């Protein structure tokens, strides 16, 4: 039995594993270290990127999450205070407001998706036009 017949008897994964170069643990660790180092900090042009983001963008993200936390705390405090003061009907009111918000959000996401599809379609049409012009030349 030659080498090809032996490979036919094995599964595809087993045959692929034999053909791959097996890396040692230290080589795998070195590759992992390089990829992690690149992810943590690298430069694109003159811009320093930390975890694929600039320092300014990290600041904006931190500010956003701080504001979101403050809004959540204020909302919870207001909801708790009003539910203690007025009882369960307040919770039904908040449920109704939440359902309206979700419906509006679904509509906005759907309209945004339609707009995205229109832009993709015009981009494809223009690329086809350029490719057709290139083929004529």
mmCIF file of C-alpha atoms in Angstrom, residues 1-117:
data_model
loop_
_atom_site.group_PDB
_atom_site.id
_atom_site.type_symbol
_atom_site.label_atom_id
_atom_site.label_comp_id
_atom_site.label_asym_id
_atom_site.label_seq_id
_atom_site.Cartn_x
_atom_site.Cartn_y
_atom_site.Cartn_z
ATOM 1 C CA UNK A 1 0.000 0.000 0.000
ATOM 2 C CA UNK A 2 1.503 3.348 -0.983
ATOM 3 C CA UNK A 3 1.231 6.710 0.769
ATOM 4 C CA UNK A 4 -1.841 7.896 -1.201
ATOM 5 C CA UNK A 5 -3.820 4.780 -0.359
ATOM 6 C CA UNK A 6 -2.966 5.199 3.328
ATOM 7 C CA UNK A 7 -4.251 8.790 3.251
ATOM 8 C CA UNK A 8 -7.516 7.684 1.606
ATOM 9 C CA UNK A 9 -8.218 5.370 4.545
ATOM 10 C CA UNK A 10 -7.841 8.230 7.038
ATOM 11 C CA UNK A 11 -10.268 11.006 7.747
ATOM 12 C CA UNK A 12 -9.694 14.400 6.220
ATOM 13 C CA UNK A 13 -8.723 15.891 9.597
ATOM 14 C CA UNK A 14 -6.138 13.165 10.224
ATOM 15 C CA UNK A 15 -4.586 13.661 6.790
ATOM 16 C CA UNK A 16 -4.455 17.443 7.266
ATOM 17 C CA UNK A 17 -2.845 17.050 10.702
ATOM 18 C CA UNK A 18 -0.047 14.961 9.197
ATOM 19 C CA UNK A 19 0.671 17.562 6.515
ATOM 20 C CA UNK A 20 0.729 20.521 8.925
ATOM 21 C CA UNK A 21 3.957 21.520 10.554
ATOM 22 C CA UNK A 22 3.608 20.827 14.243
ATOM 23 C CA UNK A 23 4.737 23.760 16.358
ATOM 24 C CA UNK A 24 6.369 23.326 19.704
ATOM 25 C CA UNK A 25 4.869 24.845 22.824
ATOM 26 C CA UNK A 26 7.492 27.614 22.911
ATOM 27 C CA UNK A 27 6.806 28.499 19.257
ATOM 28 C CA UNK A 28 3.065 28.673 19.931
ATOM 29 C CA UNK A 29 3.727 30.831 22.995
ATOM 30 C CA UNK A 30 5.925 33.170 20.961
ATOM 31 C CA UNK A 31 3.206 33.554 18.327
ATOM 32 C CA UNK A 32 0.600 34.182 21.017
ATOM 33 C CA UNK A 33 2.864 36.757 22.682
ATOM 34 C CA UNK A 34 3.383 38.638 19.403
ATOM 35 C CA UNK A 35 -0.339 38.696 18.657
ATOM 36 C CA UNK A 36 -1.175 39.845 22.195
ATOM 37 C CA UNK A 37 1.500 42.535 22.077
ATOM 38 C CA UNK A 38 0.116 43.794 18.741
ATOM 39 C CA UNK A 39 -3.428 43.819 20.130
ATOM 40 C CA UNK A 40 -2.449 45.714 23.287
ATOM 41 C CA UNK A 41 -0.461 48.436 21.485
ATOM 42 C CA UNK A 42 0.537 49.181 17.932
ATOM 43 C CA UNK A 43 0.836 52.180 15.637
ATOM 44 C CA UNK A 44 -1.136 52.863 12.505
ATOM 45 C CA UNK A 45 0.642 55.729 10.816
ATOM 46 C CA UNK A 46 1.211 58.359 13.490
ATOM 47 C CA UNK A 47 -1.619 57.126 15.725
ATOM 48 C CA UNK A 48 -1.020 54.976 18.806
ATOM 49 C CA UNK A 49 -3.698 52.331 19.206
ATOM 50 C CA UNK A 50 -4.373 50.581 22.498
ATOM 51 C CA UNK A 51 -6.613 47.509 22.048
ATOM 52 C CA UNK A 52 -7.406 48.838 18.539
ATOM 53 C CA UNK A 53 -8.626 52.173 19.929
ATOM 54 C CA UNK A 54 -7.083 55.600 20.492
ATOM 55 C CA UNK A 55 -6.766 57.148 23.945
ATOM 56 C CA UNK A 56 -9.390 59.751 23.028
ATOM 57 C CA UNK A 57 -11.860 57.070 21.989
ATOM 58 C CA UNK A 58 -11.208 55.169 25.235
ATOM 59 C CA UNK A 59 -11.981 58.396 27.101
ATOM 60 C CA UNK A 60 -15.250 58.825 25.186
ATOM 61 C CA UNK A 61 -16.175 55.209 25.902
ATOM 62 C CA UNK A 62 -15.435 55.696 29.605
ATOM 63 C CA UNK A 63 -17.530 58.871 29.683
ATOM 64 C CA UNK A 64 -20.389 57.110 27.886
ATOM 65 C CA UNK A 65 -20.398 54.215 30.352
ATOM 66 C CA UNK A 66 -20.181 56.613 33.304
ATOM 67 C CA UNK A 67 -23.201 58.531 31.990
ATOM 68 C CA UNK A 68 -25.034 55.280 31.314
ATOM 69 C CA UNK A 69 -24.334 54.156 34.888
ATOM 70 C CA UNK A 70 -25.574 57.500 36.249
ATOM 71 C CA UNK A 71 -28.737 57.283 34.142
ATOM 72 C CA UNK A 72 -29.376 53.715 35.329
ATOM 73 C CA UNK A 73 -28.935 54.687 38.977
ATOM 74 C CA UNK A 74 -31.245 57.693 38.598
ATOM 75 C CA UNK A 75 -33.842 55.614 36.735
ATOM 76 C CA UNK A 76 -33.769 52.879 39.379
ATOM 77 C CA UNK A 77 -34.053 55.428 42.200
ATOM 78 C CA UNK A 78 -36.984 57.167 40.489
ATOM 79 C CA UNK A 79 -38.713 53.853 39.747
ATOM 80 C CA UNK A 80 -38.241 52.648 43.316
ATOM 81 C CA UNK A 81 -39.433 55.925 44.811
ATOM 82 C CA UNK A 82 -42.536 56.135 42.600
ATOM 83 C CA UNK A 83 -43.444 52.469 43.091
ATOM 84 C CA UNK A 84 -43.215 52.871 46.877
ATOM 85 C CA UNK A 85 -45.231 56.092 46.728
ATOM 86 C CA UNK A 86 -47.941 55.094 44.207
ATOM 87 C CA UNK A 87 -47.805 51.279 44.012
ATOM 88 C CA UNK A 88 -48.031 48.836 41.136
ATOM 89 C CA UNK A 89 -49.793 51.060 38.535
ATOM 90 C CA UNK A 90 -46.542 53.016 38.139
ATOM 91 C CA UNK A 91 -44.792 49.836 37.055
ATOM 92 C CA UNK A 92 -47.425 49.236 34.368
ATOM 93 C CA UNK A 93 -46.809 52.784 33.141
ATOM 94 C CA UNK A 94 -43.083 52.112 32.905
ATOM 95 C CA UNK A 95 -43.827 48.864 31.067
ATOM 96 C CA UNK A 96 -45.933 50.740 28.523
ATOM 97 C CA UNK A 97 -43.176 53.332 28.028
ATOM 98 C CA UNK A 98 -40.630 50.545 27.597
ATOM 99 C CA UNK A 99 -42.774 48.764 24.981
ATOM 100 C CA UNK A 100 -43.213 52.014 23.028
ATOM 101 C CA UNK A 101 -39.443 52.592 23.201
ATOM 102 C CA UNK A 102 -38.731 49.084 21.890
ATOM 103 C CA UNK A 103 -41.178 49.542 19.009
ATOM 104 C CA UNK A 104 -39.563 52.864 18.064
ATOM 105 C CA UNK A 105 -36.121 51.270 18.292
ATOM 106 C CA UNK A 106 -37.181 48.402 16.014
ATOM 107 C CA UNK A 107 -38.504 50.896 13.445
ATOM 108 C CA UNK A 108 -35.294 52.959 13.554
ATOM 109 C CA UNK A 109 -33.087 49.866 13.172
ATOM 110 C CA UNK A 110 -35.228 48.624 10.264
ATOM 111 C CA UNK A 111 -35.040 51.985 8.477
ATOM 112 C CA UNK A 112 -31.284 52.121 9.080
ATOM 113 C CA UNK A 113 -30.927 48.631 7.630
ATOM 114 C CA UNK A 114 -32.884 49.659 4.522
ATOM 115 C CA UNK A 115 -30.609 52.686 4.116
ATOM 116 C CA UNK A 116 -27.555 50.455 4.473
ATOM 117 C CA UNK A 117 -28.896 48.098 1.798
#
